[in-house]
PDB file of C-alpha atoms and ligand atoms in Angstrom:
ATOM      1  CA  UNK E   1      -4.331  30.768  15.387  1.00  0.00           C
ATOM      2  CA  UNK E   2      -2.342  27.969  17.032  1.00  0.00           C
ATOM      3  CA  UNK E   3       0.711  26.660  15.253  1.00  0.00           C
ATOM      4  CA  UNK E   4       1.789  23.030  15.180  1.00  0.00           C
ATOM      5  CA  UNK E   5       5.223  22.688  16.782  1.00  0.00           C
ATOM      6  CA  UNK E   6       7.820  21.396  14.290  1.00  0.00           C
ATOM      7  CA  UNK E   7       9.215  17.933  15.030  1.00  0.00           C
ATOM      8  CA  UNK E   8      11.305  15.091  13.642  1.00  0.00           C
ATOM      9  CA  UNK E   9      10.442  11.412  13.470  1.00  0.00           C
ATOM     10  CA  UNK E  10      13.182   8.877  12.798  1.00  0.00           C
ATOM     11  CA  UNK E  11      12.620   6.324  10.075  1.00  0.00           C
ATOM     12  CA  UNK E  12      14.970   3.458  10.865  1.00  0.00           C
ATOM     13  CA  UNK E  13      16.656   2.601   7.592  1.00  0.00           C
ATOM     14  CA  UNK E  14      17.607  -0.951   8.602  1.00  0.00           C
ATOM     15  CA  UNK E  15      14.234  -2.103   9.861  1.00  0.00           C
ATOM     16  CA  UNK E  16      12.050   0.288   7.851  1.00  0.00           C
ATOM     17  CA  UNK E  17      10.129   1.051  11.048  1.00  0.00           C
ATOM     18  CA  UNK E  18       9.340   4.451  12.544  1.00  0.00           C
ATOM     19  CA  UNK E  19      10.784   5.056  15.999  1.00  0.00           C
ATOM     20  CA  UNK E  20       8.041   6.008  18.488  1.00  0.00           C
ATOM     21  CA  UNK E  21       5.221   5.643  15.957  1.00  0.00           C
ATOM     22  CA  UNK E  22       1.858   7.297  16.522  1.00  0.00           C
ATOM     23  CA  UNK E  23       0.239   3.988  15.526  1.00  0.00           C
ATOM     24  CA  UNK E  24       1.195   0.558  14.208  1.00  0.00           C
ATOM     25  CA  UNK E  25      -1.331  -1.123  11.970  1.00  0.00           C
ATOM     26  CA  UNK E  26      -0.897  -4.795  11.137  1.00  0.00           C
ATOM     27  CA  UNK E  27      -2.793  -6.507   8.377  1.00  0.00           C
ATOM     28  CA  UNK E  28      -2.953 -10.275   8.283  1.00  0.00           C
ATOM     29  CA  UNK E  29      -4.300 -12.301   5.372  1.00  0.00           C
ATOM     30  CA  UNK E  30      -7.719 -12.459   7.101  1.00  0.00           C
ATOM     31  CA  UNK E  31      -7.917  -8.642   6.765  1.00  0.00           C
ATOM     32  CA  UNK E  32      -7.492  -9.022   2.980  1.00  0.00           C
ATOM     33  CA  UNK E  33      -9.977 -11.865   2.574  1.00  0.00           C
ATOM     34  CA  UNK E  34     -11.508 -12.049  -0.907  1.00  0.00           C
ATOM     35  CA  UNK E  35      -8.960  -9.724  -2.497  1.00  0.00           C
ATOM     36  CA  UNK E  36      -6.620 -12.339  -3.984  1.00  0.00           C
ATOM     37  CA  UNK E  37      -7.589 -13.874  -7.305  1.00  0.00           C
ATOM     38  CA  UNK E  38      -7.001 -17.522  -6.321  1.00  0.00           C
ATOM     39  CA  UNK E  39      -9.664 -18.112  -3.662  1.00  0.00           C
ATOM     40  CA  UNK E  40      -8.616 -21.729  -3.031  1.00  0.00           C
ATOM     41  CA  UNK E  41      -5.008 -20.745  -2.367  1.00  0.00           C
ATOM     42  CA  UNK E  42      -6.289 -17.944  -0.158  1.00  0.00           C
ATOM     43  CA  UNK E  43      -8.470 -20.314   1.891  1.00  0.00           C
ATOM     44  CA  UNK E  44      -5.544 -22.723   2.351  1.00  0.00           C
ATOM     45  CA  UNK E  45      -3.179 -19.978   3.509  1.00  0.00           C
ATOM     46  CA  UNK E  46      -5.801 -18.547   5.861  1.00  0.00           C
ATOM     47  CA  UNK E  47      -5.166 -21.544   8.109  1.00  0.00           C
ATOM     48  CA  UNK E  48      -1.850 -20.003   9.124  1.00  0.00           C
ATOM     49  CA  UNK E  49      -3.089 -16.426   8.530  1.00  0.00           C
ATOM     50  CA  UNK E  50       0.331 -14.802   7.882  1.00  0.00           C
ATOM     51  CA  UNK E  51       1.133 -11.164   8.582  1.00  0.00           C
ATOM     52  CA  UNK E  52       1.090  -9.532   5.116  1.00  0.00           C
ATOM     53  CA  UNK E  53       2.090  -5.952   5.966  1.00  0.00           C
ATOM     54  CA  UNK E  54       2.537  -3.385   8.700  1.00  0.00           C
ATOM     55  CA  UNK E  55       2.085   0.390   8.613  1.00  0.00           C
ATOM     56  CA  UNK E  56       4.138   2.547  11.008  1.00  0.00           C
ATOM     57  CA  UNK E  57       2.382   5.886  11.244  1.00  0.00           C
ATOM     58  CA  UNK E  58       4.782   8.745  11.996  1.00  0.00           C
ATOM     59  CA  UNK E  59       2.120  11.480  12.012  1.00  0.00           C
ATOM     60  CA  UNK E  60      -1.496  11.739  10.928  1.00  0.00           C
ATOM     61  CA  UNK E  61      -1.580  15.539  10.638  1.00  0.00           C
ATOM     62  CA  UNK E  62      -4.745  15.351  12.734  1.00  0.00           C
ATOM     63  CA  UNK E  63      -6.584  14.773   9.442  1.00  0.00           C
ATOM     64  CA  UNK E  64      -6.535  18.537   8.923  1.00  0.00           C
ATOM     65  CA  UNK E  65      -6.546  20.282   5.564  1.00  0.00           C
ATOM     66  CA  UNK E  66      -3.099  21.754   4.875  1.00  0.00           C
ATOM     67  CA  UNK E  67      -1.242  19.253   7.062  1.00  0.00           C
ATOM     68  CA  UNK E  68       0.658  16.170   5.855  1.00  0.00           C
ATOM     69  CA  UNK E  69       0.476  12.611   7.122  1.00  0.00           C
ATOM     70  CA  UNK E  70       3.369  10.189   6.725  1.00  0.00           C
ATOM     71  CA  UNK E  71       4.106   6.564   7.416  1.00  0.00           C
ATOM     72  CA  UNK E  72       6.305   3.669   6.431  1.00  0.00           C
ATOM     73  CA  UNK E  73       4.836   0.428   5.127  1.00  0.00           C
ATOM     74  CA  UNK E  74       6.594  -2.951   5.297  1.00  0.00           C
ATOM     75  CA  UNK E  75       5.107  -5.580   3.014  1.00  0.00           C
ATOM     76  CA  UNK E  76       6.501  -9.016   3.777  1.00  0.00           C
ATOM     77  CA  UNK E  77       7.514 -11.357   0.959  1.00  0.00           C
ATOM     78  CA  UNK E  78       4.947 -13.989   0.057  1.00  0.00           C
ATOM     79  CA  UNK E  79       2.279 -15.077  -2.393  1.00  0.00           C
ATOM     80  CA  UNK E  80      -1.266 -16.363  -2.452  1.00  0.00           C
ATOM     81  CA  UNK E  81      -1.091 -18.960  -5.221  1.00  0.00           C
ATOM     82  CA  UNK E  82       1.103 -17.122  -7.723  1.00  0.00           C
ATOM     83  CA  UNK E  83      -0.085 -13.614  -6.760  1.00  0.00           C
ATOM     84  CA  UNK E  84       2.307 -11.517  -4.701  1.00  0.00           C
ATOM     85  CA  UNK E  85       1.397 -10.087  -1.293  1.00  0.00           C
ATOM     86  CA  UNK E  86      -0.040  -6.578  -1.513  1.00  0.00           C
ATOM     87  CA  UNK E  87      -1.682  -3.807   0.496  1.00  0.00           C
ATOM     88  CA  UNK E  88      -5.452  -3.550   0.536  1.00  0.00           C
ATOM     89  CA  UNK E  89      -5.397  -0.542  -1.767  1.00  0.00           C
ATOM     90  CA  UNK E  90      -7.593   2.522  -1.714  1.00  0.00           C
ATOM     91  CA  UNK E  91      -8.776   5.652  -3.437  1.00  0.00           C
ATOM     92  CA  UNK E  92      -8.719   8.794  -1.337  1.00  0.00           C
ATOM     93  CA  UNK E  93     -12.040   9.802   0.217  1.00  0.00           C
ATOM     94  CA  UNK E  94     -11.108  13.290  -1.002  1.00  0.00           C
ATOM     95  CA  UNK E  95     -10.344  11.859  -4.423  1.00  0.00           C
ATOM     96  CA  UNK E  96      -8.337  14.846  -5.690  1.00  0.00           C
ATOM     97  CA  UNK E  97      -5.585  14.350  -3.077  1.00  0.00           C
ATOM     98  CA  UNK E  98      -2.222  13.088  -4.416  1.00  0.00           C
ATOM     99  CA  UNK E  99       0.445  11.044  -2.579  1.00  0.00           C
ATOM    100  CA  UNK E 100       4.196  10.426  -2.785  1.00  0.00           C
ATOM    101  CA  UNK E 101       5.879   7.059  -2.180  1.00  0.00           C
ATOM    102  CA  UNK E 102       9.630   6.781  -1.607  1.00  0.00           C
ATOM    103  CA  UNK E 103      11.126   3.268  -1.575  1.00  0.00           C
ATOM    104  CA  UNK E 104      13.620   2.561   1.208  1.00  0.00           C
ATOM    105  CA  UNK E 105      14.207  -1.178   0.765  1.00  0.00           C
ATOM    106  CA  UNK E 106      13.268  -4.216  -1.260  1.00  0.00           C
ATOM    107  CA  UNK E 107      11.456  -4.280  -4.549  1.00  0.00           C
ATOM    108  CA  UNK E 108       7.914  -4.104  -5.719  1.00  0.00           C
ATOM    109  CA  UNK E 109       5.344  -2.175  -7.660  1.00  0.00           C
ATOM    110  CA  UNK E 110       3.054   0.735  -7.091  1.00  0.00           C
ATOM    111  CA  UNK E 111      -0.082  -0.376  -8.915  1.00  0.00           C
ATOM    112  CA  UNK E 112      -2.548   2.378  -9.778  1.00  0.00           C
ATOM    113  CA  UNK E 113      -5.922   2.562 -11.447  1.00  0.00           C
ATOM    114  CA  UNK E 114      -7.741   5.625 -12.751  1.00  0.00           C
ATOM    115  CA  UNK E 115     -11.499   6.023 -12.211  1.00  0.00           C
ATOM    116  CA  UNK E 116     -12.075   5.027 -15.860  1.00  0.00           C
ATOM    117  CA  UNK E 117     -10.148   1.778 -15.395  1.00  0.00           C
ATOM    118  CA  UNK E 118      -6.716   2.620 -16.836  1.00  0.00           C
ATOM    119  CA  UNK E 119      -3.989   0.671 -14.995  1.00  0.00           C
ATOM    120  CA  UNK E 120      -0.441   1.915 -14.377  1.00  0.00           C
ATOM    121  CA  UNK E 121       2.328  -0.040 -12.606  1.00  0.00           C
ATOM    122  CA  UNK E 122       5.507   1.703 -11.423  1.00  0.00           C
ATOM    123  CA  UNK E 123       8.464  -0.532 -10.597  1.00  0.00           C
ATOM    124  CA  UNK E 124      10.081   0.505  -7.296  1.00  0.00           C
ATOM    125  CA  UNK E 125      13.337  -0.285  -5.529  1.00  0.00           C
ATOM    126  CA  UNK E 126      15.442   1.721  -3.041  1.00  0.00           C
ATOM    127  CA  UNK E 127      15.557   5.358  -4.161  1.00  0.00           C
ATOM    128  CA  UNK E 128      12.400   5.334  -6.298  1.00  0.00           C
ATOM    129  CA  UNK E 129      10.144   8.315  -5.608  1.00  0.00           C
ATOM    130  CA  UNK E 130       6.845   7.431  -7.253  1.00  0.00           C
ATOM    131  CA  UNK E 131       3.910   9.770  -7.564  1.00  0.00           C
ATOM    132  CA  UNK E 132       0.244   8.932  -7.154  1.00  0.00           C
ATOM    133  CA  UNK E 133      -1.644  11.697  -8.992  1.00  0.00           C
ATOM    134  CA  UNK E 134      -5.052  12.903  -7.812  1.00  0.00           C
ATOM    135  CA  UNK E 135      -7.942  10.462  -8.432  1.00  0.00           C
ATOM    136  CA  UNK E 136      -5.835   7.303  -8.934  1.00  0.00           C
ATOM    137  CA  UNK E 137      -6.504   4.295  -6.710  1.00  0.00           C
ATOM    138  CA  UNK E 138      -3.275   2.780  -5.397  1.00  0.00           C
ATOM    139  CA  UNK E 139      -1.957  -0.492  -4.037  1.00  0.00           C
ATOM    140  CA  UNK E 140       1.629  -1.636  -3.432  1.00  0.00           C
ATOM    141  CA  UNK E 141       2.896  -5.124  -4.177  1.00  0.00           C
ATOM    142  CA  UNK E 142       6.035  -6.912  -2.928  1.00  0.00           C
ATOM    143  CA  UNK E 143       7.531  -8.832  -5.850  1.00  0.00           C
ATOM    144  CA  UNK E 144      10.876  -9.521  -4.099  1.00  0.00           C
ATOM    145  CA  UNK E 145      12.275 -11.962  -1.549  1.00  0.00           C
ATOM    146  CA  UNK E 146      12.756  -9.386   1.222  1.00  0.00           C
ATOM    147  CA  UNK E 147      10.401  -6.925   2.901  1.00  0.00           C
ATOM    148  CA  UNK E 148       9.373  -4.123   0.525  1.00  0.00           C
ATOM    149  CA  UNK E 149       9.559  -0.877   2.526  1.00  0.00           C
ATOM    150  CA  UNK E 150       8.486   2.608   1.523  1.00  0.00           C
ATOM    151  CA  UNK E 151       7.673   5.981   2.991  1.00  0.00           C
ATOM    152  CA  UNK E 152       4.292   7.481   2.077  1.00  0.00           C
ATOM    153  CA  UNK E 153       3.517  11.201   2.385  1.00  0.00           C
ATOM    154  CA  UNK E 154      -0.020  12.432   1.794  1.00  0.00           C
ATOM    155  CA  UNK E 155      -2.372  15.331   2.549  1.00  0.00           C
ATOM    156  CA  UNK E 156      -3.664  14.659   6.040  1.00  0.00           C
ATOM    157  CA  UNK E 157      -7.276  15.157   4.994  1.00  0.00           C
ATOM    158  CA  UNK E 158      -7.082  12.668   2.065  1.00  0.00           C
ATOM    159  CA  UNK E 159      -8.948   9.895   3.888  1.00  0.00           C
ATOM    160  CA  UNK E 160      -9.565   6.361   2.621  1.00  0.00           C
ATOM    161  CA  UNK E 161     -12.092   4.877   0.251  1.00  0.00           C
ATOM    162  CA  UNK E 162     -11.574   1.104   0.334  1.00  0.00           C
ATOM    163  CA  UNK E 163     -15.006   0.240  -1.011  1.00  0.00           C
ATOM    164  CA  UNK E 164     -14.608   0.010  -4.758  1.00  0.00           C
ATOM    165  CA  UNK E 165     -11.290  -1.869  -4.654  1.00  0.00           C
ATOM    166  CA  UNK E 166     -12.696  -4.319  -2.096  1.00  0.00           C
ATOM    167  CA  UNK E 167     -15.750  -4.865  -4.348  1.00  0.00           C
ATOM    168  CA  UNK E 168     -14.164  -4.952  -7.789  1.00  0.00           C
ATOM    169  CA  UNK E 169     -10.433  -5.441  -7.242  1.00  0.00           C
ATOM    170  CA  UNK E 170      -7.878  -3.990  -9.607  1.00  0.00           C
ATOM    171  CA  UNK E 171      -8.247  -4.674 -13.327  1.00  0.00           C
ATOM    172  CA  UNK E 172      -4.687  -6.087 -13.339  1.00  0.00           C
ATOM    173  CA  UNK E 173      -2.753  -8.171 -10.828  1.00  0.00           C
ATOM    174  CA  UNK E 174       0.923  -9.032 -10.356  1.00  0.00           C
ATOM    175  CA  UNK E 175       1.761 -12.716 -10.510  1.00  0.00           C
ATOM    176  CA  UNK E 176       4.945 -14.750 -10.622  1.00  0.00           C
ATOM    177  CA  UNK E 177       5.589 -16.472 -13.937  1.00  0.00           C
ATOM    178  CA  UNK E 178       8.822 -18.402 -14.438  1.00  0.00           C
ATOM    179  CA  UNK E 179      10.381 -16.610 -11.500  1.00  0.00           C
ATOM    180  CA  UNK E 180       9.476 -13.119 -12.734  1.00  0.00           C
ATOM    181  CA  UNK E 181       6.753 -10.622 -11.885  1.00  0.00           C
ATOM    182  CA  UNK E 182       4.179 -10.217 -14.622  1.00  0.00           C
ATOM    183  CA  UNK E 183       1.194  -7.876 -14.832  1.00  0.00           C
ATOM    184  CA  UNK E 184      -1.850  -9.810 -16.042  1.00  0.00           C
ATOM    185  CA  UNK E 185      -5.609  -9.225 -16.288  1.00  0.00           C
ATOM    186  CA  UNK E 186      -7.417  -9.963 -13.035  1.00  0.00           C
ATOM    187  CA  UNK E 187      -9.640 -12.958 -13.843  1.00  0.00           C
ATOM    188  CA  UNK E 188     -12.125 -11.860 -11.155  1.00  0.00           C
ATOM    189  CA  UNK E 189     -12.326  -8.133 -11.869  1.00  0.00           C
ATOM    190  CA  UNK E 190     -14.973  -8.335 -14.614  1.00  0.00           C
ATOM    191  CA  UNK E 191     -17.253 -10.754 -12.757  1.00  0.00           C
ATOM    192  CA  UNK E 192     -17.281  -8.528  -9.690  1.00  0.00           C
ATOM    193  CA  UNK E 193     -18.156  -5.283 -11.474  1.00  0.00           C
TER     194      UNK E 193
HETATM  195  C1  M6P Z   1       0.811   3.762   2.829  1.00  0.00           C
HETATM  196  C2  M6P Z   1      -0.111   4.929   2.844  1.00  0.00           C
HETATM  197  C3  M6P Z   1      -1.085   4.745   3.966  1.00  0.00           C
HETATM  198  C4  M6P Z   1      -1.803   3.411   3.805  1.00  0.00           C
HETATM  199  C5  M6P Z   1      -0.796   2.271   3.733  1.00  0.00           C
HETATM  200  C6  M6P Z   1      -1.407   0.895   3.505  1.00  0.00           C
HETATM  201  O1  M6P Z   1       1.545   3.774   4.010  1.00  0.00           O
HETATM  202  O2  M6P Z   1      -0.770   5.063   1.625  1.00  0.00           O
HETATM  203  O3  M6P Z   1      -1.968   5.829   3.953  1.00  0.00           O
HETATM  204  O4  M6P Z   1      -2.720   3.189   4.853  1.00  0.00           O
HETATM  205  O5  M6P Z   1       0.096   2.538   2.685  1.00  0.00           O
HETATM  206  O6  M6P Z   1      -2.312   0.871   2.448  1.00  0.00           O
HETATM  207  P1  M6P Z   1      -3.843   0.508   2.666  1.00  0.00           P
HETATM  208  O7  M6P Z   1      -4.422   1.593   3.552  1.00  0.00           O
HETATM  209  O8  M6P Z   1      -4.430   0.499   1.284  1.00  0.00           O
HETATM  210  O9  M6P Z   1      -3.914  -0.807   3.347  1.00  0.00           O
HETATM  211 ZN1   ZN Z   2      -3.331   6.887  -0.302  1.00  0.00          ZN
END
């Protein structure tokens, strides 16, 4: 038996970034192509292809059962049409793995969907510790004017299943209406299923 040596990673509270990250993943709008409901607004914004979010990986737990992975995510403020910037969203490849999100900065939602299509949206701002139960697909959405930053902690062997969200989207989306975030039915979800 070899034991992993304990360690500390610093999550910089001002920037939301991890110091000495294992990996930085940047997703621009082109990486999210086809996921926003308003395809014309998406095509127009693709000309400047803004950075939508970054993931600072602190540790991946070597994808081993029993270990934890953790990272911070910074979603920048912005919209495609009236739909707020979001993360791609995924189910876990090992679907029974849960996850914990802890908001450090900004405001947004943790949008979840069960395998039978039930949608749940948790409002998050600094201090919110929101739980993704086993089997729920999850996406985060920045509904504020500043970066929305949170820590995610998950079983290192959870893995990612992007397929069904990329194909069908979420049943509900978060849009701005009269200056406020509103959860509405995704006009494209039914036609894609
Ligand atoms: C959180 C965690 C990560 C995930 C990231 C971005 O940091 O859940 O595991 O990669 O958000 O989400 P996505 O992979 O759906 O783009
Ligand atoms: Zn996850």
